Coordinates of C-alpha atoms and ligand atoms in Angstrom, one line a residue:
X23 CA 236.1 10.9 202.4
X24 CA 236.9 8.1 204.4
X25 CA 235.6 5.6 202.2
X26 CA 237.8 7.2 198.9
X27 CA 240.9 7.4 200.7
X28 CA 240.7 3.6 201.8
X29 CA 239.5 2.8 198.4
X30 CA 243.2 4.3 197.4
X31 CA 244.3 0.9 199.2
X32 CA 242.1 -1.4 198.0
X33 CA 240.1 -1.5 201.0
X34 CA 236.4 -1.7 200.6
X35 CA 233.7 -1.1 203.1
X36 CA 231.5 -4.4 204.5
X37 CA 228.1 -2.8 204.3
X38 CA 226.9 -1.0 201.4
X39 CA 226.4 2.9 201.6
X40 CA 222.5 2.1 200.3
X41 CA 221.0 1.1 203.4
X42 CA 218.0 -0.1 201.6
X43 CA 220.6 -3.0 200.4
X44 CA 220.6 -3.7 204.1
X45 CA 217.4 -5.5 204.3
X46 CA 218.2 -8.5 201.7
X47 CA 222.0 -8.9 203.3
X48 CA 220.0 -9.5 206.7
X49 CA 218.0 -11.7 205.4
X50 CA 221.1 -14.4 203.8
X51 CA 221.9 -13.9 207.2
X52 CA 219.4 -13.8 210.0
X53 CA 217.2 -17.0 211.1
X54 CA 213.7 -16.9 208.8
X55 CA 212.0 -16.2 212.4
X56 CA 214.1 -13.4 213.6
X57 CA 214.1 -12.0 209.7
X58 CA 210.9 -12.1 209.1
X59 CA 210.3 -10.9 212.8
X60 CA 212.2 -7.5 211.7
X61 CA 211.1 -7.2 207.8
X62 CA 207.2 -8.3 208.6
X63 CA 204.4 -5.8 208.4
X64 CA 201.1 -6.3 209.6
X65 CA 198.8 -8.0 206.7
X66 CA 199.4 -7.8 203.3
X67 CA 202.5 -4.9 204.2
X68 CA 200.1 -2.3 202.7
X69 CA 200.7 0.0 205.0
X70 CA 204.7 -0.7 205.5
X71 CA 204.8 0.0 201.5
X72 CA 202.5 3.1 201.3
X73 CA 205.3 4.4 203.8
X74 CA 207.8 4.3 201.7
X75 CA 205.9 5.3 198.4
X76 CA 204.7 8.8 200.1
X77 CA 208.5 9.8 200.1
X78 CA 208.6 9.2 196.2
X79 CA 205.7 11.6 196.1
X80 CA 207.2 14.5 197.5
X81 CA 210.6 15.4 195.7
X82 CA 213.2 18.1 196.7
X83 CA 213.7 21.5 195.0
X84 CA 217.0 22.4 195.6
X85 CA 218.0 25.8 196.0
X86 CA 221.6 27.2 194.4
X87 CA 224.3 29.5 195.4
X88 CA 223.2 29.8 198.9
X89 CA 226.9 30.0 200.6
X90 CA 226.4 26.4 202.7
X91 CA 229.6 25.7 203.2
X92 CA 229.0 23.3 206.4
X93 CA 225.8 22.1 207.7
X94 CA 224.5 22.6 211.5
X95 CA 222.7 19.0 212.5
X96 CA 222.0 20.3 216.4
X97 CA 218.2 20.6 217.0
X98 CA 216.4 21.4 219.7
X99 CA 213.3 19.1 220.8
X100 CA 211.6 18.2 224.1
X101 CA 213.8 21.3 225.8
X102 CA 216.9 19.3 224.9
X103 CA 219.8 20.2 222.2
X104 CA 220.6 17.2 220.4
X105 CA 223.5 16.5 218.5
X106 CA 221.3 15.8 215.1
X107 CA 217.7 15.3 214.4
X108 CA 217.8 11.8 213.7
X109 CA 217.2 9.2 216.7
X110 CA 217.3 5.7 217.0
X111 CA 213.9 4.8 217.6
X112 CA 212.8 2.1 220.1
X113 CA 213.2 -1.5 218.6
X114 CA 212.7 -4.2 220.7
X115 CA 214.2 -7.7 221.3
X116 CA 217.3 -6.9 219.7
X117 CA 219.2 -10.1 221.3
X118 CA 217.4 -11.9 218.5
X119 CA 219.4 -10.1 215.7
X120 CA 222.9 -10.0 217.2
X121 CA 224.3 -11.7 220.8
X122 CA 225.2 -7.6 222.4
X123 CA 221.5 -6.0 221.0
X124 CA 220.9 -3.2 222.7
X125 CA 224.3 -2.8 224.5
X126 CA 225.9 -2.9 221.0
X127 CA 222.8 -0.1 219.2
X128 CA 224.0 2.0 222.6
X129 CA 227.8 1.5 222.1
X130 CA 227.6 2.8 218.5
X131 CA 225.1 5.6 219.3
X132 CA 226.7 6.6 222.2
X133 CA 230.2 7.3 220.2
X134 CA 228.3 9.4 217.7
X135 CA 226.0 11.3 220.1
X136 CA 222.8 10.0 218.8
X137 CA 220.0 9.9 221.2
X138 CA 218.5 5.8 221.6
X139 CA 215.3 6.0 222.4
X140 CA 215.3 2.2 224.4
X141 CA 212.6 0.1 224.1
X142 CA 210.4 -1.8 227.2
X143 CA 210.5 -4.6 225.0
X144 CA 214.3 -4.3 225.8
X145 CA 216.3 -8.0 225.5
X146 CA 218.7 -6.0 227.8
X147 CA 217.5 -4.2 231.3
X148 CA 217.4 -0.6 231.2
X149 CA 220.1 0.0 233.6
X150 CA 222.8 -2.2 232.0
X151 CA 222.1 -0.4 229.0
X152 CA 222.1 2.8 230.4
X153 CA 226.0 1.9 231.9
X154 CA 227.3 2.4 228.2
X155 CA 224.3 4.4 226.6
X156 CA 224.9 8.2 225.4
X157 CA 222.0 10.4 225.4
X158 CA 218.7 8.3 226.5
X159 CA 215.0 8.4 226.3
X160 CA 212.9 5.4 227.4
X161 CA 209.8 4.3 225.7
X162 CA 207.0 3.0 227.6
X163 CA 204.5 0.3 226.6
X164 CA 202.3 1.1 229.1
X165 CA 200.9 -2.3 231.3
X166 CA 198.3 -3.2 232.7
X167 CA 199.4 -2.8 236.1
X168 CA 200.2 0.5 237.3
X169 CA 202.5 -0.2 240.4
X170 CA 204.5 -1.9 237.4
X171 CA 204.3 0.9 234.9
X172 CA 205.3 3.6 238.0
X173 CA 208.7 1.1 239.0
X174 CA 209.3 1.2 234.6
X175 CA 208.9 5.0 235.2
X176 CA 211.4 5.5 238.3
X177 CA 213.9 3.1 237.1
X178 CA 214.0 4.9 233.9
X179 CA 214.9 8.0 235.8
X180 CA 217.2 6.7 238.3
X181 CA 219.2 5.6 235.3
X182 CA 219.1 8.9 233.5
X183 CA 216.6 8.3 230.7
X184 CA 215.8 12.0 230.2
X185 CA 212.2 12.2 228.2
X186 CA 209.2 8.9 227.9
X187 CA 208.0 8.3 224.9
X188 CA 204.8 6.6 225.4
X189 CA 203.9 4.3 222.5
X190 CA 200.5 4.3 221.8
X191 CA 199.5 2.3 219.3
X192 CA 200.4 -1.3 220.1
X193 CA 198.3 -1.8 223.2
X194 CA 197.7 -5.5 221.4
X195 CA 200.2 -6.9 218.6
X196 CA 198.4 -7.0 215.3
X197 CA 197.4 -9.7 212.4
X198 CA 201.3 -9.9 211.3
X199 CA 200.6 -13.0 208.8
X200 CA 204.8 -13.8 209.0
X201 CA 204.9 -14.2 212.5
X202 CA 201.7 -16.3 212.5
X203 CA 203.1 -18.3 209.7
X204 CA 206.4 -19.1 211.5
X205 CA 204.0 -19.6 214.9
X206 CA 207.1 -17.2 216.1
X207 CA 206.7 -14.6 219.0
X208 CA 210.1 -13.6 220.4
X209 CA 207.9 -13.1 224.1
X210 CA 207.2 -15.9 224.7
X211 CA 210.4 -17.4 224.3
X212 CA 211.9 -15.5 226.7
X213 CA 213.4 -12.6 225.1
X214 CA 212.4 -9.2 224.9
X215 CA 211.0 -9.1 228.5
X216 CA 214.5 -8.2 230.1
X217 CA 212.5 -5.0 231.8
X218 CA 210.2 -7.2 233.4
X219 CA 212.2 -9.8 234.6
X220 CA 214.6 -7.4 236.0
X221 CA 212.1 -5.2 238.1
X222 CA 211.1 -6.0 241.5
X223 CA 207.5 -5.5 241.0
X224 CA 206.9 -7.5 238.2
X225 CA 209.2 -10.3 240.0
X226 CA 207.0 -10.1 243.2
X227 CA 203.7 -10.8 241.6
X228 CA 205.3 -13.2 238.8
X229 CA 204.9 -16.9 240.7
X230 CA 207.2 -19.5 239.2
X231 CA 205.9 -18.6 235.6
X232 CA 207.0 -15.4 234.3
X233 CA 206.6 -15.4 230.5
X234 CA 202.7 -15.9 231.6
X235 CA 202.5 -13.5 234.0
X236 CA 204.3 -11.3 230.8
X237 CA 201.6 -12.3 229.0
X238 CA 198.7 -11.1 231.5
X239 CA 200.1 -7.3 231.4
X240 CA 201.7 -6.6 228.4
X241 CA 198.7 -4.8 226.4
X242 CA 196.6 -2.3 228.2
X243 CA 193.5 -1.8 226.0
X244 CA 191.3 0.1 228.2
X245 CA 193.7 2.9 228.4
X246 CA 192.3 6.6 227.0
X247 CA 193.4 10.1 227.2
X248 CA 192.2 10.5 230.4
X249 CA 195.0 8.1 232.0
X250 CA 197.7 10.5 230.7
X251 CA 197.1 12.5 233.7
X252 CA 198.7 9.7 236.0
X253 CA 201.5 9.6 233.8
X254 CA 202.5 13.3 234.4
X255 CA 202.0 12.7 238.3
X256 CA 204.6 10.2 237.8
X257 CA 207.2 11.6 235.6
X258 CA 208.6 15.2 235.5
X259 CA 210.4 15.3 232.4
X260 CA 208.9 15.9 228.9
X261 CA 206.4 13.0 227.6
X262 CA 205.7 12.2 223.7
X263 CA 203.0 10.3 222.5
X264 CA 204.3 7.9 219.9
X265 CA 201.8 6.4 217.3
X266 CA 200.1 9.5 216.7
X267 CA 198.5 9.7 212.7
X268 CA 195.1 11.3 213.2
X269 CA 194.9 15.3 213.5
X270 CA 192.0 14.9 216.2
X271 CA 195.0 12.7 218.0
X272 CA 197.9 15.3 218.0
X273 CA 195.1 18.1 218.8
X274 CA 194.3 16.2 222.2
X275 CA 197.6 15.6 222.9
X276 CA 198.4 19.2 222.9
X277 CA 195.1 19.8 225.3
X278 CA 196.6 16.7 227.9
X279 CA 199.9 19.3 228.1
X280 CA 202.1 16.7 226.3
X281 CA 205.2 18.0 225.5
X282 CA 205.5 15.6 222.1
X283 CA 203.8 13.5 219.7
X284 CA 206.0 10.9 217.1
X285 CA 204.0 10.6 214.1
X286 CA 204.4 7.0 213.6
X287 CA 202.4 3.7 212.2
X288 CA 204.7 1.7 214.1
X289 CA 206.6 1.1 210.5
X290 CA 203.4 -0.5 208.8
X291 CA 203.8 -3.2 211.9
X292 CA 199.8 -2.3 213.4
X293 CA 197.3 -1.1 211.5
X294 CA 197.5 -2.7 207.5
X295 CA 195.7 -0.5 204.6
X296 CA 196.9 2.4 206.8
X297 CA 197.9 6.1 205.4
X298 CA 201.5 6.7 205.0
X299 CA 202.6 8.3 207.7
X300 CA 204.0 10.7 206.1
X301 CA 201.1 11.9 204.2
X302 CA 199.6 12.1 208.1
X303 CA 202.9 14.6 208.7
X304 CA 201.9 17.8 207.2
X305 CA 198.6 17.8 208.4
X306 CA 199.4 17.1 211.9
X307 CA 201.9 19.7 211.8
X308 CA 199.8 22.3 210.1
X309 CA 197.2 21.6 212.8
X310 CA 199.2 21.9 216.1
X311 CA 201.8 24.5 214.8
X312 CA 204.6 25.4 217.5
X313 CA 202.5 24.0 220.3
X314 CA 204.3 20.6 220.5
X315 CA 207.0 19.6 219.0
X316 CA 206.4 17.2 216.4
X317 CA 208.6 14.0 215.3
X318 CA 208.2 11.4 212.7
X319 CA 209.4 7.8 211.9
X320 CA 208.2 5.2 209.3
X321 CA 209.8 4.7 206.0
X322 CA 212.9 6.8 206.8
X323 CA 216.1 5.5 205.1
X324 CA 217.8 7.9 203.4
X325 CA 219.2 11.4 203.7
X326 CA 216.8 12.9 201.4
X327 CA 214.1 11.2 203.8
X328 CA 214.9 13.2 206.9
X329 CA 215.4 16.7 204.7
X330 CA 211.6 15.9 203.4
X331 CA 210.7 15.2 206.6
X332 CA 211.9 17.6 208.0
X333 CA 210.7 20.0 205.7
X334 CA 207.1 18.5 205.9
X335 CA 207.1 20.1 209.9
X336 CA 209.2 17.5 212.0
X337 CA 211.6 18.6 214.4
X338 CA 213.7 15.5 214.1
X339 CA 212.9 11.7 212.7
X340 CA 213.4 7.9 214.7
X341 CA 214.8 5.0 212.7
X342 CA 213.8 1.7 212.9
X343 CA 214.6 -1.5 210.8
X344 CA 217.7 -0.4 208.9
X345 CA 219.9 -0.2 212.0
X346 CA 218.4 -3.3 213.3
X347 CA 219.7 -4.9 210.3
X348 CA 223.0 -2.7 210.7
X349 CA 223.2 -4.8 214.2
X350 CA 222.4 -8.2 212.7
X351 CA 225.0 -7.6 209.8
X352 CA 227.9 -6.4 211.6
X353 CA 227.0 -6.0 216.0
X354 CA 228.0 -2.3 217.1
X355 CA 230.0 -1.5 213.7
X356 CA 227.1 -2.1 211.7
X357 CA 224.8 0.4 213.5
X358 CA 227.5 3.1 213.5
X359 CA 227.5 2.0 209.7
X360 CA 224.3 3.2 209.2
X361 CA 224.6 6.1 211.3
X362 CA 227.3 7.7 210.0
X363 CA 225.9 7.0 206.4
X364 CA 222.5 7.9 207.4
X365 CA 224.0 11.2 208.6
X366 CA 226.7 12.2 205.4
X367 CA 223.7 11.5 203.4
X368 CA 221.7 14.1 205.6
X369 CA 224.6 16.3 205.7
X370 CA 225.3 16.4 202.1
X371 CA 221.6 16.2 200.9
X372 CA 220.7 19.8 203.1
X373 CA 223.8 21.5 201.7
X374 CA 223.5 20.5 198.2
X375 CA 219.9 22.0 198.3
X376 CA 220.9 25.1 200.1
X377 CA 219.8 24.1 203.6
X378 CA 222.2 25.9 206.1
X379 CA 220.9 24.1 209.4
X380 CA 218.0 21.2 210.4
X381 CA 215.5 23.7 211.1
X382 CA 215.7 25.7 207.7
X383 CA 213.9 23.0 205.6
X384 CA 210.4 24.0 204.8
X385 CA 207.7 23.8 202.3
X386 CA 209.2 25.7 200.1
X387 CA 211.9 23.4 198.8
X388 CA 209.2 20.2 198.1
X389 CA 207.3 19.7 195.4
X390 CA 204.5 17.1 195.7
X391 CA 204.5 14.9 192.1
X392 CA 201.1 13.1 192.3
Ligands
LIG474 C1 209.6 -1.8 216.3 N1 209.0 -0.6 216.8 C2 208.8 -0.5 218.2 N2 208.2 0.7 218.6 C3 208.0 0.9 220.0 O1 207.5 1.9 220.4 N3 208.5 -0.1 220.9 C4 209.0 -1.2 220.5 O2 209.4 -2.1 221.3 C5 209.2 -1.5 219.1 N4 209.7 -2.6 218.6 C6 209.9 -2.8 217.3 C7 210.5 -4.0 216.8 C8 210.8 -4.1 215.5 C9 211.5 -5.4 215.0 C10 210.5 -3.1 214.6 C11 210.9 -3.2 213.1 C12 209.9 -1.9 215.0 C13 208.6 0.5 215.9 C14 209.7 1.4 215.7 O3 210.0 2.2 216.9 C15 209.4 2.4 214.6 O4 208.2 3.1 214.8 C16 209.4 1.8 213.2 O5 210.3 0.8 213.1 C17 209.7 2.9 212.2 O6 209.6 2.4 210.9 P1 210.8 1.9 210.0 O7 212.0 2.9 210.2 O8 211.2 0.5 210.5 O9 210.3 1.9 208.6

């Protein structure tokens, strides 16, 4: 309505209402490193395109003269209500796209009450984003030093992160052929390892060389499920595993008493000539039922996105790239942009097919095309 009733002056809106239209806008706009930092996939983009290909499979049956009159976006997941199933999912090095990065993405989620789920790989230290941050979950690449990963852990809580999401499968970056080509790594340039450089462990044992002692700890291979046990000693609120595509996977993570899994492939980022991971959704879901609660991301960029989603078993979605390139276009305004399109879109998409609330979308209202 907002956008009409301007329009009645002659006043247009800066970003389009297509977020997919984001991606190329960035691009004119952003350096080719930092772009093709964001955009990149690992090899070929396989993977990143098989994401977004699975949504064109499964199309929406909408159902008629159901009385939706307004549309209930709360949900509950990890024992918290949230204000609407969608999340901003950890992206990190943010600094790169826009001067403010992660202080602007919290600004603009914080005024909407959508729940940022901040990254390690943070170009802004937890706390200072945690100062103006709304609702917050902290997501933990895990390193390879524990004293490290349990200060990550208690600063997280001290500064009111409420749930970890533990991201699982980027223990070591993968073959991303952009990055190699551009001989570009945001690390080791100093940005995106604000969380280390701010905590006193990591300064203690860092010598007068940082960004290699960064280097040293980042991955944690030799992690398995077993190690989840010292995570729970460690932090008392709800844990998801993030990364999760494999039914085997979500099974154990219900048998290590997680609380959460994110279906994820990282965006198409890790593993190329992947499965889409929505095509891993619905058997995930239909293998661990209510015992977890299940969350998705990769390839979400539209309304009708989250509703299939959604309907495929997911109690609420993370986004990724397009409100990274929100924050590149346009700082804090351009991630509320996408927000509050992202969310009319959702809004409108669940009424218009006779969805009442989030949690009403099931099976019954997709139809799978191939
Ligand atoms: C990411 N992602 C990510 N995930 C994570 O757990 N920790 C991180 O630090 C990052 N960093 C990151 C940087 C960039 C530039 C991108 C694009 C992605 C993955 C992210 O959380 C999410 O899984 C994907 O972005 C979802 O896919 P879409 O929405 O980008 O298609």
């Amino acid at each position: 309505n907002e956008i009409y009733l301007n329009g009645l002056n002659d006043v247009l809106p800066s970003l389009p209402a297509d977020l997919t239209r984001l991606e190329s806008l960035a691009g004119d706009k952003l350096s080719r490193e930092a772009y093709d930092y964001v955009a990149g996939s690992a090899g070929t983009g396989d993977t990143a395109r098989a994401n977004r290909e699975a949504f064109r499979r499964w199309r929406l049956v909408p159902q008629m003269l159901r009385g939706t009159t307004g549309c209930d976006l709360t949900t509950r997941v990890l024992g918290q209500t949230l204000a609407t199933p969608v999340l901003l999912g950890p992206v990190g090095v943010l600094r790169q796209l826009h001067p403010e990065g992660e202080l602007a993405v919290a600004r603009a989620a914080e005024k909407l009450g959508v729940p940022m789920v901040l990254s390690t790989a943070a170009s802004v230290a937890m706390e200072e984003v945690a100062e103006v941050a709304g609702p917050r979950w902290y997501q933990l690449y895990w390193p390879d030093d524990r004293e490290l990963a349990v200060s990550f852990l208690d600063r997280a809580k001290a500064s009111g992160y409420s749930a970890l999401v533990v991201t699982l499968d980027t223990f070591t970056l993968a073959w991303r052929p952009h990055d190699l080509d551009n001989a570009y790594l945001p690390f080791l340039r100093g940005v995106g390892n604000q969380n280390y450089f701010s905590d006193p462990v990591f300064t203690r044992k860092a010598g007068d060389n940082p960004i290699l002692h960064w280097t040293t700890l980042f991955g944690n291979p030799s992690l398995t499920w077993d190690d989840l046990a010292f995570l729970r000693e460690h932090w008392d609120g709800p844990i998801a595993l993030k990364g999760i595509q494999h039914t085997d996977d979500a099974r154990r993570a219900v048998d290590a008493g997680m609380d959460g899994i994110v279906v994820s492939n990282h965006g198409g980022r890790q593993v190329d000539g992947a499965i889409a991971s929505l095509d891993a959704l619905a058997p995930i879901t239909h293998a661990v039922g209510d015992q977890i609660d299940v969350l998705f991301d990769s390839g979400i960029r539209t309304g009708a996105d989250v509703v299939k989603a959604l309907a495929l078993g997911a109690k609420a979605v993370l986004l990724g790239r397009p409100y990274a390139y929100g924050l590149a276009l346009a700082g804090e305004a351009g991630v509320r942009h996408v927000l509050r399109c992202l969310l009319a879109d959702l809004e409108l998409t669940l009424r218009l097919s006779g969805q009442p609330d989030v949690t009403s979308p099931s099976l019954e209202i997709l139809q799978n095309v191939t």
